[in-house]
Short mmCIF file of C-alpha atoms and ligand atoms in Angstrom, two decimals:
data_model
loop_
_atom_site.label_atom_id
_atom_site.label_comp_id
_atom_site.label_asym_id
_atom_site.label_seq_id
_atom_site.Cartn_x
_atom_site.Cartn_y
_atom_site.Cartn_z
CA MET C 4 85.91 170.04 167.92
CA THR C 5 87.88 168.07 165.91
CA ASP C 6 89.51 171.35 164.28
CA THR C 7 91.47 172.21 167.43
CA ALA C 8 94.68 169.51 166.49
CA MET C 9 94.81 171.92 163.63
CA LYS C 10 94.40 175.08 166.14
CA ASP C 11 97.31 174.26 167.81
CA ALA C 12 99.12 174.23 164.57
CA TRP C 13 101.96 177.51 163.09
CA TYR C 14 101.14 179.20 159.92
CA PRO C 15 101.91 181.41 157.03
CA VAL C 16 100.16 184.70 157.85
CA GLY C 17 102.17 187.15 155.10
CA LEU C 18 106.35 188.07 154.27
CA CYS C 19 108.76 189.95 156.68
CA SER C 20 108.85 192.27 153.54
CA ASP C 21 105.48 193.69 153.57
CA LEU C 22 104.52 193.89 156.86
CA SER C 23 103.63 197.24 157.93
CA ALA C 24 102.56 199.85 161.21
CA ASP C 25 99.30 199.84 159.42
CA GLY C 26 98.86 195.99 159.49
CA ARG C 27 97.56 193.80 156.46
CA LYS C 28 94.16 192.36 157.48
CA THR C 29 93.61 188.67 156.71
CA ARG C 30 91.60 185.99 158.37
CA LEU C 31 93.55 182.21 160.23
CA MET C 32 90.97 179.80 160.12
CA GLY C 33 87.81 182.22 159.86
CA GLU C 34 88.65 184.10 162.74
CA PRO C 35 90.18 187.59 161.30
CA ILE C 36 93.27 188.55 162.47
CA THR C 37 95.99 191.40 161.69
CA VAL C 38 99.75 191.45 160.85
CA LYS C 39 101.82 194.51 161.44
CA THR C 40 104.86 196.17 162.63
CA GLY C 41 104.38 196.36 165.95
CA PRO C 42 105.60 199.60 168.62
CA VAL C 43 109.38 198.08 168.88
CA GLY C 44 109.62 197.34 165.60
CA ALA C 45 108.62 193.98 165.79
CA PRO C 46 106.06 191.49 163.43
CA GLU C 47 103.26 190.85 165.87
CA VAL C 48 100.14 189.26 165.47
CA LEU C 49 96.69 190.51 166.14
CA ASN C 50 92.92 188.35 166.72
CA ALA C 51 89.84 190.51 166.36
CA ASP C 52 89.66 190.87 169.87
CA ASN C 53 93.13 192.81 170.02
CA GLU C 54 94.75 190.55 171.78
CA PRO C 55 98.52 189.15 170.77
CA LEU C 56 98.64 186.23 168.85
CA PRO C 57 102.28 183.62 169.07
CA VAL C 58 104.54 184.85 166.10
CA ILE C 59 107.85 183.11 165.08
CA ILE C 60 110.17 184.75 161.83
CA ARG C 61 111.19 181.58 159.53
CA PHE C 62 111.54 181.25 155.79
CA GLY C 63 110.86 184.55 155.45
CA HIS C 64 107.04 184.29 156.98
CA VAL C 65 105.51 185.32 159.68
CA TRP C 66 103.82 182.17 161.28
CA THR C 67 101.40 182.08 163.86
CA SER C 68 98.91 179.94 165.59
CA LEU C 69 95.37 180.71 166.71
CA GLY C 70 95.97 177.33 169.71
CA ALA C 71 98.94 177.00 171.38
CA PRO C 72 101.25 175.09 169.82
CA GLN C 73 103.32 172.85 171.90
CA THR C 74 106.12 172.45 169.32
CA ASP C 75 108.41 174.97 167.40
CA LEU C 76 107.04 175.45 163.60
CA PHE C 77 110.03 173.34 161.27
CA THR C 78 112.90 173.91 160.35
CA ILE C 79 114.68 173.32 157.09
CA PRO C 80 118.45 172.70 157.72
CA GLU C 81 119.61 173.22 153.49
CA ALA C 82 118.02 177.01 153.43
CA ASP C 83 120.36 178.18 155.76
CA GLN C 84 123.27 177.05 153.29
CA PRO C 85 124.77 180.09 151.84
CA SER C 86 125.16 181.65 148.69
CA ARG C 87 121.55 180.01 148.05
CA LYS C 88 119.08 182.54 146.29
CA LEU C 89 116.09 182.89 148.98
CA VAL C 90 113.31 183.73 146.89
CA ASP C 91 109.92 185.22 148.61
CA VAL C 92 107.09 183.73 145.88
CA GLY C 93 104.11 186.20 147.33
CA VAL C 94 101.02 185.04 147.48
CA VAL C 95 97.65 183.46 145.22
CA ARG C 96 95.03 182.91 146.64
CA VAL C 97 92.81 179.97 145.88
CA LYS C 98 89.74 178.73 145.80
CA CYS C 99 89.95 175.53 147.48
CA SER C 100 91.35 173.22 150.53
CA PRO C 101 93.71 174.28 152.39
CA LEU C 102 94.15 170.13 152.10
CA ARG C 103 93.87 169.52 148.63
CA ALA C 104 96.48 172.27 148.27
CA VAL C 105 99.07 170.85 150.03
CA GLU C 106 98.08 167.23 148.13
CA ASN C 107 97.90 169.14 144.71
CA PHE C 108 101.86 169.91 145.84
CA LEU C 109 102.74 166.52 146.66
CA ASP C 110 101.98 165.06 143.20
CA ILE C 111 104.39 164.81 140.16
CA ALA C 112 101.66 162.28 137.60
CA HIS C 113 99.88 165.48 136.67
CA PHE C 114 103.38 167.51 135.49
CA PRO C 115 102.61 166.58 131.69
CA PHE C 116 99.49 166.92 131.40
CA VAL C 117 99.08 170.69 134.24
CA HIS C 118 102.63 171.22 133.84
CA THR C 119 102.41 170.28 129.28
CA ASP C 120 106.58 170.96 128.50
CA ILE C 121 107.27 172.41 131.44
CA LEU C 122 107.42 170.19 134.63
CA GLY C 123 106.80 167.18 132.05
CA ALA C 124 105.64 166.02 128.64
CA GLU C 125 103.55 162.68 127.11
CA PRO C 126 105.33 160.04 126.08
CA HIS C 127 106.96 160.66 129.43
CA THR C 128 104.12 160.12 131.77
CA GLU C 129 105.52 156.75 134.18
CA VAL C 130 105.42 157.51 137.74
CA GLU C 131 107.95 154.65 138.73
CA ASP C 132 107.87 153.18 141.89
CA TYR C 133 108.76 155.57 144.94
CA LYS C 134 109.52 155.18 148.61
CA VAL C 135 106.59 156.47 151.28
CA GLU C 136 107.15 156.69 155.22
CA ILE C 137 105.51 158.27 157.61
CA ARG C 138 108.71 158.87 160.24
CA ASP C 139 107.32 158.14 163.96
CA GLU C 140 110.47 160.38 165.36
CA GLU C 141 110.01 164.47 163.38
CA ASP C 142 106.45 162.79 162.82
CA GLU C 143 106.56 163.96 158.83
CA VAL C 144 105.14 162.29 156.01
CA TRP C 145 108.12 161.38 153.65
CA ALA C 146 108.49 160.79 150.20
CA THR C 147 112.20 159.62 148.34
CA LYS C 148 112.85 158.26 145.39
CA VAL C 149 110.65 160.22 143.68
CA LYS C 150 112.32 159.80 139.73
CA PHE C 151 110.11 161.77 137.06
CA PHE C 152 111.45 163.10 133.72
CA GLN C 153 110.85 167.09 132.37
CA PRO C 154 112.16 169.24 129.85
CA GLN C 155 112.78 172.10 132.04
CA ALA C 156 113.13 170.99 135.29
CA ALA C 157 113.83 174.72 136.66
CA LYS C 158 114.26 177.72 134.92
CA SER C 159 118.37 176.57 135.53
CA ALA C 160 117.70 173.10 133.27
CA GLU C 161 118.52 173.55 129.86
CA GLY C 162 116.87 170.52 127.87
CA GLY C 163 115.27 167.11 129.12
CA ILE C 164 116.37 165.45 132.01
CA THR C 165 115.38 162.68 134.66
CA THR C 166 115.14 164.89 138.06
CA GLU C 167 114.94 163.20 141.07
CA TYR C 168 112.59 164.62 143.88
CA MET C 169 111.76 164.02 148.07
CA TYR C 170 108.52 165.33 149.44
CA ARG C 171 108.09 166.34 153.26
CA VAL C 172 105.09 167.07 154.95
CA PRO C 173 106.34 168.39 158.40
CA ALA C 174 102.77 170.79 159.46
CA PRO C 175 99.08 169.81 157.86
CA THR C 176 99.87 172.55 155.79
CA CYS C 177 103.60 172.78 154.44
CA SER C 178 105.01 170.71 152.57
CA VAL C 179 109.08 171.14 151.34
CA LEU C 180 110.34 169.77 147.87
CA TYR C 181 113.92 168.69 147.81
CA LYS C 182 114.96 168.44 143.94
CA THR C 183 117.70 167.58 142.24
CA CYS C 184 119.85 171.17 141.15
CA PRO C 185 121.29 171.14 137.77
CA PRO C 186 124.26 173.52 138.40
CA ARG C 187 125.08 172.01 140.94
CA PRO C 188 124.64 168.01 141.21
CA GLY C 189 124.73 166.57 144.57
CA GLU C 190 122.63 169.09 146.38
CA TRP C 191 118.60 169.82 146.15
CA ASP C 192 116.89 173.09 145.08
CA VAL C 193 114.30 173.52 148.50
CA ILE C 194 110.67 174.45 147.22
CA CYS C 195 108.36 174.80 149.74
CA LEU C 196 104.06 175.67 149.73
CA PHE C 197 103.19 176.86 152.61
CA VAL C 198 99.34 176.74 152.44
CA GLN C 199 97.01 179.34 155.22
CA PRO C 200 93.75 178.57 155.48
CA LEU C 201 91.58 181.25 155.17
CA THR C 202 88.26 179.21 155.66
CA GLU C 203 88.09 175.64 154.55
CA ASP C 204 87.37 175.69 150.95
CA LEU C 205 89.98 179.21 150.73
CA CYS C 206 92.59 179.53 151.14
CA ASP C 207 96.20 181.78 150.41
CA VAL C 208 99.38 179.91 148.64
CA TRP C 209 102.55 181.43 149.86
CA PRO C 210 105.14 178.80 147.76
CA TRP C 211 109.06 180.29 149.13
CA MET C 212 112.16 179.21 147.70
CA ALA C 213 115.80 178.63 148.66
CA LEU C 214 117.37 177.94 145.47
CA TYR C 215 121.36 177.24 144.13
CA ASP C 216 120.90 179.75 140.69
CA GLU C 217 123.18 181.98 139.31
CA ASP C 218 121.74 182.73 136.15
CA ASN C 219 118.39 183.91 136.60
CA THR C 220 116.72 187.02 138.15
CA MET C 221 114.99 187.29 141.70
CA THR C 222 112.01 188.52 138.69
CA GLU C 223 112.24 185.43 137.24
CA LEU C 224 112.05 182.86 139.33
CA ILE C 225 109.74 184.68 140.85
CA HIS C 226 107.05 184.45 137.35
CA PHE C 227 108.96 180.89 136.67
CA GLN C 228 107.25 179.71 139.78
CA GLN C 229 103.56 182.16 139.48
CA MET C 230 103.24 180.52 136.45
CA ILE C 231 103.56 177.32 137.57
CA PHE C 232 101.05 177.65 140.47
CA LEU C 233 97.92 179.05 138.73
CA GLN C 234 98.30 176.16 136.38
CA ASP C 235 97.88 174.20 139.95
CA ARG C 236 95.08 176.78 140.70
CA SER C 237 92.84 175.93 137.65
CA ILE C 238 92.60 172.06 138.70
CA LEU C 239 92.60 172.87 142.54
CA GLU C 240 89.04 175.11 141.91
CA ASN C 241 87.86 172.49 140.19
CA GLN C 242 87.50 169.05 142.28
CA ILE C 243 84.36 167.84 143.58
CA PRO C 244 84.05 167.98 146.49
CA THR C 245 85.63 170.40 147.99
CA ARG C 246 87.32 169.65 150.96
CA LEU C 247 89.67 166.71 150.91
CA PRO C 248 88.29 163.47 151.59
CA LEU C 249 89.51 161.40 153.86
CA ASP C 250 87.95 158.18 154.15
CA PRO C 251 88.79 155.72 151.01
CA GLY C 252 86.42 154.71 148.95
CA MET C 253 85.74 158.42 147.12
CA GLU C 254 88.28 158.67 145.53
CA MET C 255 90.56 156.16 143.43
CA PRO C 256 94.53 156.22 144.26
CA THR C 257 97.07 154.05 142.47
CA ARG C 258 100.40 153.27 143.10
CA ALA C 259 101.77 157.12 141.90
CA ASP C 260 99.26 158.84 144.49
CA MET C 261 101.46 156.44 147.41
CA THR C 262 101.86 160.32 148.95
CA SER C 263 98.96 161.38 148.77
CA VAL C 264 97.12 157.97 150.74
CA ALA C 265 100.29 158.96 152.92
CA TYR C 266 99.48 162.42 154.05
CA ARG C 267 95.29 161.45 154.29
CA ARG C 268 96.46 158.98 156.92
CA TRP C 269 98.93 161.46 158.37
CA LEU C 270 96.15 163.68 158.84
CA LYS C 271 93.11 161.36 159.85
CA ARG C 272 95.49 160.24 163.03
CA HIS C 273 96.49 163.71 163.63
CA ASN C 274 92.77 164.46 163.39
CA TYR C 275 93.96 167.13 161.24
CA THR C 276 90.43 167.10 159.38
CA TYR C 277 89.95 171.14 158.91
CA GLY C 278 89.56 171.23 155.32
CA ALA C 279 88.39 167.42 154.91
CA GLN C 280 85.81 165.44 154.41
CA LEU C 281 84.92 163.13 156.45
CA VAL C 282 82.01 160.29 156.02
CA ALA C 283 81.09 160.74 159.97
CA LYS C 284 80.28 164.47 158.77
CA MET S 20 52.42 173.01 135.95
CA THR S 21 56.31 172.49 134.81
CA HIS S 22 56.75 170.55 131.49
CA THR S 23 59.77 170.37 130.17
CA LEU S 24 61.72 170.27 133.79
CA SER S 25 59.98 167.13 134.81
CA LEU S 26 60.80 165.58 130.92
CA PRO S 27 62.47 162.15 131.84
CA TRP S 28 65.37 163.25 129.10
CA THR S 29 66.67 167.06 129.25
CA PRO S 30 67.71 169.13 126.76
CA VAL S 31 71.29 170.48 127.35
CA ALA S 32 72.86 171.51 124.92
CA LEU S 33 72.16 172.27 121.05
CA SER S 34 74.11 169.37 118.48
CA SER S 35 75.96 172.41 116.54
CA ASP S 36 77.18 172.80 120.39
CA VAL S 37 79.62 169.69 121.19
CA PRO S 38 80.96 169.52 117.57
CA PRO S 39 83.57 165.83 117.04
CA GLY S 40 86.97 166.39 119.38
CA THR S 41 84.94 168.77 121.87
CA VAL S 42 83.51 168.12 125.37
CA ILE S 43 81.65 170.97 127.54
CA PRO S 44 79.93 171.65 130.99
CA ALA S 45 75.69 171.17 131.36
CA LYS S 46 73.39 170.19 134.04
CA LEU S 47 70.65 167.22 134.84
CA SER S 48 68.87 167.63 138.62
CA SER S 49 71.06 164.72 139.93
CA GLY S 50 73.79 167.27 138.95
CA PRO S 51 76.77 168.47 136.77
CA ILE S 52 77.46 166.30 134.03
CA ALA S 53 80.43 166.46 131.13
CA VAL S 54 78.90 166.05 127.11
CA TRP S 55 80.99 164.83 124.79
CA ARG S 56 81.64 163.68 121.13
CA THR S 57 84.06 161.15 119.92
CA GLN S 58 86.68 162.03 117.17
CA SER S 59 84.23 159.77 114.81
CA GLY S 60 80.98 161.90 116.36
CA HIS S 61 79.69 159.65 118.73
CA LEU S 62 78.03 160.96 121.29
CA SER S 63 78.94 160.47 124.96
CA ALA S 64 77.37 161.76 128.80
CA ASN S 65 78.53 161.13 131.98
CA GLY S 66 78.75 162.53 135.66
CA ASP S 67 81.44 165.31 135.48
CA ARG S 68 83.81 164.13 138.26
CA CYS S 69 86.23 162.53 137.86
CA PRO S 70 87.21 158.86 139.50
CA HIS S 71 90.71 159.31 140.33
CA ARG S 72 91.07 162.97 142.32
CA GLY S 73 87.70 164.74 141.30
CA MET S 74 88.73 166.85 138.86
CA ARG S 75 85.76 168.00 136.88
CA LEU S 76 86.47 166.64 133.39
CA SER S 77 84.49 168.86 131.68
CA HIS S 78 87.68 170.69 132.09
CA GLY S 79 89.81 167.79 130.06
CA PHE S 80 89.59 166.83 126.58
CA VAL S 81 88.72 164.52 123.34
CA ARG S 82 91.22 162.14 122.50
CA GLY S 83 90.05 160.14 119.43
CA GLU S 84 86.99 157.48 120.49
CA THR S 85 87.54 158.53 124.76
CA LEU S 86 87.56 161.51 127.80
CA SER S 87 90.98 161.99 129.13
CA CYS S 88 91.01 164.47 132.18
CA ILE S 89 92.74 166.62 132.07
CA TYR S 90 94.32 165.75 136.31
CA HIS S 91 96.32 163.15 135.18
CA GLY S 92 95.69 161.77 131.55
CA TRP S 93 92.90 159.14 133.09
CA ARG S 94 91.40 157.95 129.53
CA PHE S 95 87.68 157.05 129.41
CA ALA S 96 85.09 155.06 127.13
CA ASP S 97 81.75 156.11 125.91
CA ASP S 98 79.97 152.92 128.30
CA GLY S 99 82.33 154.79 131.32
CA SER S 100 85.16 152.43 131.85
CA CYS S 101 88.33 153.26 132.57
CA THR S 102 91.11 152.96 129.13
CA HIS S 103 94.55 154.31 130.22
CA ILE S 104 96.58 155.04 133.11
CA PRO S 105 99.14 157.50 132.33
CA ALA S 106 101.45 157.07 135.19
CA HIS S 107 101.27 153.66 134.91
CA PRO S 108 101.07 152.80 130.93
CA ASN S 109 101.34 148.74 130.93
CA LEU S 110 98.28 148.55 133.76
CA THR S 111 95.29 147.49 132.62
CA PRO S 112 92.70 150.23 134.71
CA PRO S 113 90.44 147.87 136.58
CA SER S 114 87.09 146.98 135.66
CA ALA S 115 85.44 149.38 138.63
CA ILE S 116 86.85 152.24 138.04
CA LYS S 117 83.86 154.14 136.71
CA CYS S 118 82.77 157.47 135.82
CA ASN S 119 79.55 157.58 136.27
CA PRO S 120 77.59 157.31 132.00
CA ARG S 121 74.68 158.91 131.21
CA GLN S 122 72.60 158.73 128.26
CA ALA S 123 72.23 160.41 125.41
CA LYS S 124 70.59 161.52 121.72
CA GLU S 125 70.48 163.09 119.21
CA SER S 126 67.03 164.38 117.97
CA GLY S 127 66.02 167.84 115.46
CA GLY S 128 69.40 169.38 116.57
CA VAL S 129 68.65 169.35 120.53
CA ILE S 130 71.26 167.10 122.13
CA TRP S 131 69.54 165.04 125.29
CA VAL S 132 70.67 163.57 128.74
CA ALA S 133 69.06 160.98 130.88
CA ASP S 134 70.43 159.23 134.36
CA GLU S 135 69.03 155.99 133.66
CA LEU S 136 68.01 154.90 130.37
CA PRO S 137 63.79 156.34 130.37
CA ASP S 138 61.36 153.88 128.26
CA GLU S 139 60.54 156.92 126.00
CA GLU S 140 62.33 159.27 123.28
CA PRO S 141 62.62 162.67 123.69
CA VAL S 142 60.32 164.80 122.53
CA PHE S 143 60.68 165.39 118.59
CA PHE S 144 59.30 169.01 116.70
CA GLU S 145 58.34 168.07 113.53
CA GLY S 146 59.42 170.18 111.51
CA TYR S 147 61.19 172.70 113.38
CA LYS S 148 64.98 173.41 114.12
CA PRO S 149 66.93 174.88 116.81
CA LEU S 150 68.59 178.07 116.08
CA ARG S 151 69.72 178.89 119.08
CA SER S 152 70.54 178.50 122.96
CA LEU S 153 70.20 180.78 126.16
CA VAL S 154 70.66 180.40 130.52
CA VAL S 155 67.86 182.97 131.69
CA ALA S 156 68.42 183.76 135.17
CA ALA S 157 64.62 182.82 136.68
CA ASP S 158 62.39 179.98 137.43
CA GLU S 159 59.98 178.61 134.71
CA THR S 160 57.13 180.59 136.12
CA SER S 161 58.67 183.88 135.71
CA VAL S 162 60.03 182.38 132.00
CA ARG S 163 55.98 182.06 130.89
CA GLU S 164 55.24 184.42 132.09
CA ALA S 165 57.73 187.19 130.21
CA THR S 166 56.82 185.30 126.80
CA GLN S 167 52.94 184.43 127.16
CA ALA S 168 54.12 181.12 125.70
CA THR S 169 51.17 177.97 125.47
CA ASP S 170 52.35 174.65 125.99
CA VAL S 171 52.72 172.67 123.38
CA ASP S 172 53.78 168.58 123.53
CA SER S 173 55.86 169.36 126.21
CA GLY S 174 57.13 172.54 125.25
CA LEU S 175 56.61 176.53 125.26
CA ALA S 176 54.93 178.05 122.04
CA VAL S 177 54.28 181.71 121.02
CA ASN S 178 53.91 183.15 118.68
CA HIS S 179 55.86 186.54 117.49
CA ALA S 180 56.19 189.02 114.69
CA GLY S 181 54.74 186.44 112.71
CA THR S 182 56.88 183.78 113.04
CA ASP S 183 56.36 180.33 115.23
CA ILE S 184 58.89 179.74 118.00
CA ARG S 185 59.24 176.80 120.67
CA LEU S 186 60.68 176.65 123.30
CA LEU S 187 62.05 173.95 125.37
CA VAL S 188 62.88 175.32 128.95
CA SER S 189 65.05 173.02 132.23
CA ASP S 190 66.30 173.85 135.31
CA LEU S 191 69.75 174.72 135.84
CA ASP S 192 70.46 174.87 139.42
CA GLY S 193 66.43 176.34 140.42
CA GLU S 194 68.28 180.19 139.85
CA GLN S 195 68.57 179.66 136.37
CA VAL S 196 66.68 177.85 133.49
CA PHE S 197 68.17 177.02 130.28
CA VAL S 198 66.11 178.03 126.90
CA ILE S 199 66.42 176.12 123.44
CA LEU S 200 64.88 178.02 121.00
CA LEU S 201 63.06 176.40 117.91
CA LEU S 202 62.03 178.17 114.29
CA ALA S 203 60.25 176.28 112.16
CA GLU S 204 62.45 174.84 109.15
CA ASN S 205 61.72 177.67 107.11
CA THR S 206 61.74 180.39 108.75
CA SER S 207 63.33 183.34 106.87
CA PRO S 208 66.80 184.60 108.02
CA GLU S 209 65.70 188.12 108.88
CA ALA S 210 62.90 186.12 111.12
CA CYS S 211 65.81 184.69 112.79
CA VAL S 212 67.42 187.15 113.66
CA SER S 213 64.52 189.25 115.17
CA ALA S 214 63.62 186.22 117.33
CA SER S 215 66.95 185.77 118.39
CA ARG S 216 66.75 189.40 119.58
CA TRP S 217 63.41 189.08 120.84
CA ALA S 218 64.59 186.09 122.59
CA GLU S 219 67.02 188.74 124.46
CA VAL S 220 63.98 190.81 125.39
CA MET S 221 62.56 187.78 126.68
CA ARG S 222 65.39 186.91 129.15
CA GLN S 223 65.48 190.74 130.92
CA LYS S 224 61.70 190.05 131.66
CA ALA S 225 62.02 186.83 132.97
CA GLU S 226 65.10 187.70 135.15
CA ARG S 227 62.44 191.38 136.11
CA ILE S 228 59.57 189.08 137.04
CA CYS S 229 61.83 187.19 139.14
CA ASN S 230 63.81 189.14 141.34
CA HIS S 231 60.89 191.66 141.39
CA GLY S 232 58.62 188.24 142.34
CA GLU S 233 61.77 187.41 145.73
CA THR S 234 61.53 191.53 146.80
CA THR S 235 58.24 192.38 147.42
S1 FES T 23 91.66 163.44 138.75
FE1 FES T 23 91.33 162.79 136.33
S2 FES T 23 93.56 161.41 136.14
FE2 FES T 23 93.75 162.52 138.11
FE1 FE2 T 24 101.31 170.97 140.01
#
């Protein structure tokens, strides 16, 4: 089975702030699961046979796995810095492959067209060369020195600026974005996309942020991020094929797509194929 | 025997459904397509999939004489070639990038599309003009039964309350058909309204027949 590799990975399945003793019924890679507060008050995830699955509490979310994870869930040291606002954005359900959702998050070239006048605007459409690597030691995909003009880079940004980004893929359905932080030059805002694969063509997306922001309320920040993600959803539900093609030929990348190319290569190398389309299939 | 279904040209929309500067989704038996008209009025059709990252081109928008994909703004000319990649504005797009052009033609106010250029011209009903189109959740057999129509040159003919009606029927996805209603050019406005109502009744009847056929 090619899906074993992904079975052993960690996935977000709910917000810690949302737990109840009754529990929430959801799915993970096609399997029904229940996420709840257990008898002693600790979060618990149960499979269809009521057997407990492994649990990690991190980044405001409950994480679990259907397999036997060989590694700990990744960490984000920056998110632990004091005085950051930790924002649980909540969940957005998208009819798309979990891998397509991550790939879209890694993409900047769509900003002027999909997030018009917010994250990008014509004529500032050029994507300058940036650096992409698969870091062997951490086993993560990284894109650095990514620069793009943004008319309104974040809730706390007034007017247009050239924003710098770093993208990181530490798990098959998770991505962390580091983005220059207007109120604190030299620091990075942290914006994450954690994706729960319900099936190969359906996912629950849990955006999460750790920001330096004193001007906006939690509600404003949540609304801003939700609006951005709903714009992405209208794209994600209309790509053909629904699953992410891992073999070349089906789609046509350019230099601006180097992160996507590396992500696909990394997925293929690890047999992370749940939500992928392979020629052999 | 199916008629319209096996034509070399498929009727996909009314000319008036696609004004200059717009794009709409449609279907051929070979798959979904985007039908669009340039600012200057030229009609085009192509596979509804952007070669870059698979986004549906019918969600895009027309810019001048090109169709622009909504995802990253790649632009395509009516021959399917890519003319502009916004992420690399100074790059001349490689000629290998193509968005599967189809053949599109207009005749008698109807838009016809084909995968390859057929030898024959699309059907033309002399003296008729299109009234409206509708999607019916039934197969062609049920539509024939519901309308009691007879076959005439690649279409169906019905007489409703003294009004001559021609129908063009094409398959959408095996579960729905696309129907275009044509009336004689000199049909009175009242008769047009009445024919349009008849079409709604016909739709419901065809859907009932089709459902029934399935459950019994
Ligand atoms: S998918 Fe069409 S331009 Fe990228
Ligand atoms: Fe986006």
